Amino acid sequence: MPALDSLMEAGRLAVLRTERGRLRPLWRWAYAGVVRACSAYLRAGEPQSTAYIGGSVGSGRPVYGLSDLDLAVVVPGDGRAPGASSARVRRRWDRLTRALPLMADVVDCCVYEDAHLRDALADSTITYGLDRPVAGPAPAVYHGPSADADKMRLLERPELYGATAAWRRVAGPDRRLADPARDAQRRRIAAWLELQFLWRLAVELCLDPGRPGAASMCVKLVAEPARMSMWLSEGRRTGGREQTLKEVLVHMPDEAPALNRALALQRALTTTPNPPLREFLRAFVRLSSRIAGEIGAELGGTSRTEVALLGGDESELALPHGGWEPTGPWPPSAAPRLLALADWRALAYPTMPDETFALVAGDPGDPDRLAAAALVMEKGPYATLQAGGLLIRPFHGGRARLRAVQCSVTDPVSFALVEGRATASFPDVLGWSAHDAARRGVAEHGAWLAQHPVPAEPSGEHLGILIGAARAALFLESTEQSRPELALTAAATARALADRATGARGAAEAAWEAYRQFARDWKSPPAATVIALDEAVRALPPYAR
């Protein structure tokens, strides 16, 4: 509905241009009215639920016309039917947005069951369940009885000061939510996950630089990483963006031009200025590199585990989504070398093996180049840019999830492959250690195995995830036996599984051949082959125990 969209944009601009004048109390009242009305509707039938408003509105620093309404509804849950009460609230939200489609553009609504929320607040997806005993099934984020989309969002973005730090209660009983105190390593992980989120926003901005709020987003690309740097280096919290920029100026004199420019742009937002994207994106790259350097320096004296990398030759890759075949605006050039992508997500999130990335030339501080790289491949290899100790994978949507930006601490395997090393150096710290990455991989694949028995007509995707489950278990076993090694590809995983136990050799070799055929021509694997591999994988000690 273009006419309605134009009307909404005109209304938004009218609010923005008057939000610092005498009409500000009116806009405050209007925002509060929308929040109260939404909360009342969503809580109907769930009287013990509580509604919170977060973001800049919750913290009391909104820019009316730009600030979204981040609404969270927390329900007590029903022990006899987990998920039932949150599902009822979500159904009400779906009905509301169907009746008033524009509501989804104004309000971002998340629903949590009390137990799930408190569980998620104590952790991140990187560290989830790692403080629990190794014996027995570990909890999982993406599969299993506690899997929940809103909980996943919270764990993937625990926010710098804690997810509920900016929450303000709107209606319902006081649940006295509090983010648990974080040690230094958990602060580093939260900061890196927040940087991941910012890089996804930066790519979306480059793809649509004329979007509403683009100038405000430019300020965010400077202010938020500056805030992260202050939090990591000094443990100091800062307030709104303007206050943050003022405070950071004292501590980052080398970035004074960018910080002053961001401060001036923040004060001019109500005049709807043109977004200086190129200038601010370059500053964002520098600040991202600075954060990676600070994390690396803080962990400089930490012991490390050298993990042997098995396989990985381009000739043995099985690529069901094809090799380097640009579908977007990319100049003709020789196909780059494909490298195995075995980052944290590849290890811990059940998916098909042999994901790959390819280094491409270009400056990630150039909005046009960043946008082109984001569009070059709809599937298959990840185009990867380098800058200042970073690997940047500028894809949008689900492809960028947890891998938009990496440094040598967070993705030691990719950096080892780029540098031509046969081992990857994992820091021995919570979440980023080789052992912790393997434990998270086993937890997620174990939950997937519990939910997915072999179907009557198994798919190649099912076979691929079984191979990934084998890789995670073999990786964990190797770290526990002090001979850490990681198979980079499906072929290397099959070889490692075959070498581990005589009884698994036939299943592993047949599974690799079936998966290679699937990757070549999408031929479904024989059921007997998948059943044999499934039995061999489930017999591995990390799953059997």
mmCIF file of N, CA, C and O in Angstrom, residues 84-147:
data_model
loop_
_atom_site.group_PDB
_atom_site.id
_atom_site.type_symbol
_atom_site.label_atom_id
_atom_site.label_comp_id
_atom_site.label_asym_id
_atom_site.label_seq_id
_atom_site.Cartn_x
_atom_site.Cartn_y
_atom_site.Cartn_z
ATOM 1 N N ALA A 84 2.199 -22.907 26.493
ATOM 2 C CA ALA A 84 0.794 -22.652 26.151
ATOM 3 C C ALA A 84 0.410 -21.193 26.392
ATOM 4 O O ALA A 84 -0.244 -20.569 25.560
ATOM 5 N N SER A 85 0.789 -20.643 27.536
ATOM 6 C CA SER A 85 0.388 -19.267 27.848
ATOM 7 C C SER A 85 1.085 -18.264 26.935
ATOM 8 O O SER A 85 0.466 -17.299 26.479
ATOM 9 N N SER A 86 2.371 -18.477 26.631
ATOM 10 C CA SER A 86 3.056 -17.564 25.713
ATOM 11 C C SER A 86 2.465 -17.683 24.309
ATOM 12 O O SER A 86 2.362 -16.690 23.583
ATOM 13 N N ALA A 87 2.043 -18.896 23.917
ATOM 14 C CA ALA A 87 1.428 -19.075 22.597
ATOM 15 C C ALA A 87 0.122 -18.305 22.502
ATOM 16 O O ALA A 87 -0.200 -17.740 21.446
ATOM 17 N N ARG A 88 -0.632 -18.267 23.599
ATOM 18 C CA ARG A 88 -1.889 -17.511 23.570
ATOM 19 C C ARG A 88 -1.630 -16.027 23.361
ATOM 20 O O ARG A 88 -2.334 -15.353 22.590
ATOM 21 N N VAL A 89 -0.618 -15.482 24.014
ATOM 22 C CA VAL A 89 -0.292 -14.061 23.837
ATOM 23 C C VAL A 89 0.179 -13.800 22.410
ATOM 24 O O VAL A 89 -0.190 -12.796 21.787
ATOM 25 N N ARG A 90 0.987 -14.704 21.864
ATOM 26 C CA ARG A 90 1.466 -14.521 20.492
ATOM 27 C C ARG A 90 0.304 -14.567 19.494
ATOM 28 O O ARG A 90 0.327 -13.842 18.488
ATOM 29 N N ARG A 91 -0.671 -15.421 19.764
ATOM 30 C CA ARG A 91 -1.831 -15.457 18.868
ATOM 31 C C ARG A 91 -2.597 -14.139 18.922
ATOM 32 O O ARG A 91 -3.086 -13.661 17.886
ATOM 33 N N ARG A 92 -2.683 -13.524 20.078
ATOM 34 C CA ARG A 92 -3.336 -12.215 20.182
ATOM 35 C C ARG A 92 -2.545 -11.164 19.396
ATOM 36 O O ARG A 92 -3.112 -10.294 18.736
ATOM 37 N N TRP A 93 -1.218 -11.238 19.482
ATOM 38 C CA TRP A 93 -0.375 -10.302 18.727
ATOM 39 C C TRP A 93 -0.575 -10.493 17.220
ATOM 40 O O TRP A 93 -0.672 -9.518 16.473
ATOM 41 N N ASP A 94 -0.671 -11.736 16.780
ATOM 42 C CA ASP A 94 -0.903 -12.006 15.356
ATOM 43 C C ASP A 94 -2.249 -11.434 14.908
ATOM 44 O O ASP A 94 -2.353 -10.845 13.827
ATOM 45 N N ARG A 95 -3.262 -11.599 15.743
ATOM 46 C CA ARG A 95 -4.578 -11.048 15.396
ATOM 47 C C ARG A 95 -4.531 -9.531 15.331
ATOM 48 O O ARG A 95 -5.129 -8.917 14.439
ATOM 49 N N LEU A 96 -3.802 -8.926 16.263
ATOM 50 C CA LEU A 96 -3.705 -7.465 16.283
ATOM 51 C C LEU A 96 -3.010 -6.935 15.032
ATOM 52 O O LEU A 96 -3.477 -5.972 14.411
ATOM 53 N N THR A 97 -1.925 -7.564 14.623
ATOM 54 C CA THR A 97 -1.195 -7.079 13.456
ATOM 55 C C THR A 97 -1.922 -7.391 12.145
ATOM 56 O O THR A 97 -1.720 -6.699 11.149
ATOM 57 N N ARG A 98 -2.759 -8.435 12.152
ATOM 58 C CA ARG A 98 -3.586 -8.666 10.961
ATOM 59 C C ARG A 98 -4.660 -7.596 10.839
ATOM 60 O O ARG A 98 -4.959 -7.133 9.731
ATOM 61 N N ALA A 99 -5.227 -7.210 11.968
ATOM 62 C CA ALA A 99 -6.260 -6.172 11.939
ATOM 63 C C ALA A 99 -5.661 -4.792 11.695
ATOM 64 O O ALA A 99 -6.256 -3.955 11.001
ATOM 65 N N LEU A 100 -4.463 -4.552 12.258
ATOM 66 C CA LEU A 100 -3.786 -3.255 12.117
ATOM 67 C C LEU A 100 -2.362 -3.517 11.635
ATOM 68 O O LEU A 100 -1.419 -3.540 12.424
ATOM 69 N N PRO A 101 -2.158 -3.749 10.339
ATOM 70 C CA PRO A 101 -0.830 -4.133 9.836
ATOM 71 C C PRO A 101 0.275 -3.148 10.194
ATOM 72 O O PRO A 101 1.433 -3.548 10.368
ATOM 73 N N LEU A 102 -0.072 -1.855 10.288
ATOM 74 C CA LEU A 102 0.962 -0.875 10.587
ATOM 75 C C LEU A 102 1.517 -1.033 11.997
ATOM 76 O O LEU A 102 2.598 -0.520 12.298
ATOM 77 N N MET A 103 0.789 -1.732 12.849
ATOM 78 C CA MET A 103 1.262 -1.918 14.217
ATOM 79 C C MET A 103 2.606 -2.638 14.240
ATOM 80 O O MET A 103 3.471 -2.341 15.068
ATOM 81 N N ALA A 104 2.793 -3.575 13.327
ATOM 82 C CA ALA A 104 4.053 -4.323 13.286
ATOM 83 C C ALA A 104 5.223 -3.431 12.892
ATOM 84 O O ALA A 104 6.382 -3.760 13.186
ATOM 85 N N ASP A 105 4.959 -2.299 12.215
ATOM 86 C CA ASP A 105 6.019 -1.368 11.847
ATOM 87 C C ASP A 105 6.377 -0.435 12.996
ATOM 88 O O ASP A 105 7.437 0.194 12.978
ATOM 89 N N VAL A 106 5.495 -0.344 13.980
ATOM 90 C CA VAL A 106 5.685 0.600 15.082
ATOM 91 C C VAL A 106 6.158 -0.119 16.339
ATOM 92 O O VAL A 106 6.971 0.396 17.092
ATOM 93 N N VAL A 107 5.638 -1.324 16.571
ATOM 94 C CA VAL A 107 5.903 -2.059 17.808
ATOM 95 C C VAL A 107 6.644 -3.352 17.488
ATOM 96 O O VAL A 107 6.255 -4.096 16.589
ATOM 97 N N ASP A 108 7.706 -3.598 18.232
ATOM 98 C CA ASP A 108 8.413 -4.881 18.177
ATOM 99 C C ASP A 108 8.055 -5.631 19.452
ATOM 100 O O ASP A 108 8.420 -5.215 20.555
ATOM 101 N N CYS A 109 7.317 -6.719 19.315
ATOM 102 C CA CYS A 109 6.777 -7.428 20.481
ATOM 103 C C CYS A 109 7.453 -8.779 20.660
ATOM 104 O O CYS A 109 7.528 -9.564 19.718
ATOM 105 N N CYS A 110 7.948 -9.037 21.875
ATOM 106 C CA CYS A 110 8.493 -10.336 22.242
ATOM 107 C C CYS A 110 7.709 -10.878 23.427
ATOM 108 O O CYS A 110 7.260 -10.101 24.277
ATOM 109 N N VAL A 111 7.546 -12.184 23.482
ATOM 110 C CA VAL A 111 6.801 -12.834 24.558
ATOM 111 C C VAL A 111 7.699 -13.884 25.192
ATOM 112 O O VAL A 111 8.313 -14.702 24.494
ATOM 113 N N TYR A 112 7.777 -13.852 26.523
ATOM 114 C CA TYR A 112 8.635 -14.795 27.243
ATOM 115 C C TYR A 112 7.850 -15.474 28.353
ATOM 116 O O TYR A 112 7.040 -14.835 29.031
ATOM 117 N N GLU A 113 8.105 -16.736 28.539
ATOM 118 C CA GLU A 113 7.650 -17.380 29.764
ATOM 119 C C GLU A 113 8.667 -17.063 30.855
ATOM 120 O O GLU A 113 9.877 -17.000 30.601
ATOM 121 N N ASP A 114 8.176 -16.870 32.048
ATOM 122 C CA ASP A 114 9.019 -16.406 33.150
ATOM 123 C C ASP A 114 10.277 -17.252 33.304
ATOM 124 O O ASP A 114 11.391 -16.730 33.387
ATOM 125 N N ALA A 115 10.111 -18.564 33.331
ATOM 126 C CA ALA A 115 11.266 -19.447 33.533
ATOM 127 C C ALA A 115 12.255 -19.327 32.382
ATOM 128 O O ALA A 115 13.478 -19.301 32.592
ATOM 129 N N HIS A 116 11.751 -19.265 31.139
ATOM 130 C CA HIS A 116 12.634 -19.115 29.980
ATOM 131 C C HIS A 116 13.393 -17.800 30.041
ATOM 132 O O HIS A 116 14.587 -17.736 29.707
ATOM 133 N N LEU A 117 12.701 -16.732 30.451
ATOM 134 C CA LEU A 117 13.344 -15.423 30.499
ATOM 135 C C LEU A 117 14.466 -15.416 31.523
ATOM 136 O O LEU A 117 15.587 -14.973 31.228
ATOM 137 N N ARG A 118 14.197 -15.895 32.710
ATOM 138 C CA ARG A 118 15.231 -15.882 33.747
ATOM 139 C C ARG A 118 16.403 -16.779 33.358
ATOM 140 O O ARG A 118 17.550 -16.488 33.689
ATOM 141 N N ASP A 119 16.116 -17.854 32.667
ATOM 142 C CA ASP A 119 17.165 -18.744 32.172
ATOM 143 C C ASP A 119 18.036 -18.022 31.146
ATOM 144 O O ASP A 119 19.261 -18.092 31.184
ATOM 145 N N ALA A 120 17.387 -17.292 30.232
ATOM 146 C CA ALA A 120 18.128 -16.619 29.168
ATOM 147 C C ALA A 120 18.925 -15.429 29.688
ATOM 148 O O ALA A 120 20.012 -15.134 29.174
ATOM 149 N N LEU A 121 18.409 -14.724 30.703
ATOM 150 C CA LEU A 121 19.097 -13.540 31.196
ATOM 151 C C LEU A 121 20.461 -13.866 31.779
ATOM 152 O O LEU A 121 21.346 -13.013 31.825
ATOM 153 N N ALA A 122 20.626 -15.095 32.234
ATOM 154 C CA ALA A 122 21.888 -15.479 32.871
ATOM 155 C C ALA A 122 22.950 -15.897 31.878
ATOM 156 O O ALA A 122 24.066 -16.225 32.289
ATOM 157 N N ASP A 123 22.650 -15.878 30.581
ATOM 158 C CA ASP A 123 23.575 -16.494 29.637
ATOM 159 C C ASP A 123 23.524 -15.816 28.278
ATOM 160 O O ASP A 123 22.806 -14.830 28.071
ATOM 161 N N SER A 124 24.280 -16.376 27.346
ATOM 162 C CA SER A 124 24.221 -16.020 25.928
ATOM 163 C C SER A 124 24.218 -17.324 25.154
ATOM 164 O O SER A 124 24.475 -18.400 25.715
ATOM 165 N N THR A 125 23.950 -17.259 23.871
ATOM 166 C CA THR A 125 23.970 -18.498 23.086
ATOM 167 C C THR A 125 25.360 -19.124 23.054
ATOM 168 O O THR A 125 25.500 -20.342 22.928
ATOM 169 N N ILE A 126 26.407 -18.318 23.213
ATOM 170 C CA ILE A 126 27.779 -18.840 23.209
ATOM 171 C C ILE A 126 28.063 -19.653 24.476
ATOM 172 O O ILE A 126 28.791 -20.644 24.443
ATOM 173 N N THR A 127 27.480 -19.234 25.604
ATOM 174 C CA THR A 127 27.825 -19.838 26.879
ATOM 175 C C THR A 127 26.696 -20.679 27.475
ATOM 176 O O THR A 127 26.837 -21.199 28.585
ATOM 177 N N TYR A 128 25.595 -20.831 26.773
ATOM 178 C CA TYR A 128 24.405 -21.443 27.341
ATOM 179 C C TYR A 128 24.681 -22.859 27.840
ATOM 180 O O TYR A 128 25.138 -23.726 27.099
ATOM 181 N N GLY A 129 24.426 -23.081 29.129
ATOM 182 C CA GLY A 129 24.572 -24.407 29.716
ATOM 183 C C GLY A 129 25.984 -24.824 30.052
ATOM 184 O O GLY A 129 26.189 -25.910 30.588
ATOM 185 N N LEU A 130 26.980 -23.979 29.788
ATOM 186 C CA LEU A 130 28.364 -24.384 30.012
ATOM 187 C C LEU A 130 28.727 -24.444 31.486
ATOM 188 O O LEU A 130 29.736 -25.061 31.843
ATOM 189 N N ASP A 131 27.944 -23.796 32.352
ATOM 190 C CA ASP A 131 28.233 -23.843 33.777
ATOM 191 C C ASP A 131 27.584 -25.047 34.453
ATOM 192 O O ASP A 131 27.630 -25.185 35.673
ATOM 193 N N ARG A 132 26.973 -25.919 33.655
ATOM 194 C CA ARG A 132 26.329 -27.113 34.214
ATOM 195 C C ARG A 132 27.233 -28.321 34.023
ATOM 196 O O ARG A 132 28.153 -28.299 33.207
ATOM 197 N N PRO A 133 27.005 -29.379 34.778
ATOM 198 C CA PRO A 133 27.900 -30.549 34.696
ATOM 199 C C PRO A 133 27.975 -31.101 33.272
ATOM 200 O O PRO A 133 26.990 -31.091 32.520
ATOM 201 N N VAL A 134 29.152 -31.618 32.911
ATOM 202 C CA VAL A 134 29.350 -32.175 31.580
ATOM 203 C C VAL A 134 28.521 -33.442 31.398
ATOM 204 O O VAL A 134 27.975 -33.703 30.326
ATOM 205 N N ALA A 135 28.405 -34.264 32.459
ATOM 206 C CA ALA A 135 27.657 -35.512 32.358
ATOM 207 C C ALA A 135 26.175 -35.213 32.152
ATOM 208 O O ALA A 135 25.631 -34.264 32.692
ATOM 209 N N GLY A 136 25.528 -36.056 31.360
ATOM 210 C CA GLY A 136 24.099 -35.885 31.117
ATOM 211 C C GLY A 136 23.854 -34.938 29.954
ATOM 212 O O GLY A 136 24.755 -34.262 29.455
ATOM 213 N N PRO A 137 22.604 -34.877 29.487
ATOM 214 C CA PRO A 137 22.274 -34.022 28.343
ATOM 215 C C PRO A 137 22.399 -32.543 28.697
ATOM 216 O O PRO A 137 21.895 -32.090 29.729
ATOM 217 N N ALA A 138 23.107 -31.813 27.872
ATOM 218 C CA ALA A 138 23.260 -30.377 28.092
ATOM 219 C C ALA A 138 22.066 -29.644 27.483
ATOM 220 O O ALA A 138 21.457 -30.106 26.521
ATOM 221 N N PRO A 139 21.703 -28.506 28.038
ATOM 222 C CA PRO A 139 20.568 -27.762 27.482
ATOM 223 C C PRO A 139 20.917 -27.164 26.125
ATOM 224 O O PRO A 139 22.077 -26.863 25.841
ATOM 225 N N ALA A 140 19.916 -27.019 25.301
ATOM 226 C CA ALA A 140 20.109 -26.501 23.950
ATOM 227 C C ALA A 140 19.262 -25.257 23.744
ATOM 228 O O ALA A 140 18.247 -25.052 24.413
ATOM 229 N N VAL A 141 19.675 -24.422 22.806
ATOM 230 C CA VAL A 141 18.970 -23.182 22.482
ATOM 231 C C VAL A 141 18.044 -23.385 21.293
ATOM 232 O O VAL A 141 16.894 -22.940 21.297
ATOM 233 N N TYR A 142 18.516 -24.068 20.250
ATOM 234 C CA TYR A 142 17.834 -24.075 18.959
ATOM 235 C C TYR A 142 16.925 -25.278 18.741
ATOM 236 O O TYR A 142 16.126 -25.285 17.814
ATOM 237 N N HIS A 143 17.053 -26.295 19.573
ATOM 238 C CA HIS A 143 16.196 -27.473 19.467
ATOM 239 C C HIS A 143 15.844 -27.932 20.869
ATOM 240 O O HIS A 143 16.450 -27.519 21.849
ATOM 241 N N GLY A 144 14.861 -28.804 20.962
ATOM 242 C CA GLY A 144 14.487 -29.336 22.254
ATOM 243 C C GLY A 144 13.279 -28.634 22.843
ATOM 244 O O GLY A 144 12.744 -27.674 22.274
ATOM 245 N N PRO A 145 12.832 -29.082 24.018
ATOM 246 C CA PRO A 145 11.584 -28.578 24.598
ATOM 247 C C PRO A 145 11.618 -27.116 24.995
ATOM 248 O O PRO A 145 10.572 -26.473 25.093
ATOM 249 N N SER A 146 12.805 -26.557 25.241
ATOM 250 C CA SER A 146 12.874 -25.151 25.661
ATOM 251 C C SER A 146 13.170 -24.197 24.517
ATOM 252 O O SER A 146 13.339 -22.999 24.735
ATOM 253 N N ALA A 147 13.238 -24.710 23.283
ATOM 254 C CA ALA A 147 13.521 -23.844 22.134
ATOM 255 C C ALA A 147 12.370 -22.859 21.940
ATOM 256 O O ALA A 147 11.200 -23.235 21.951
#
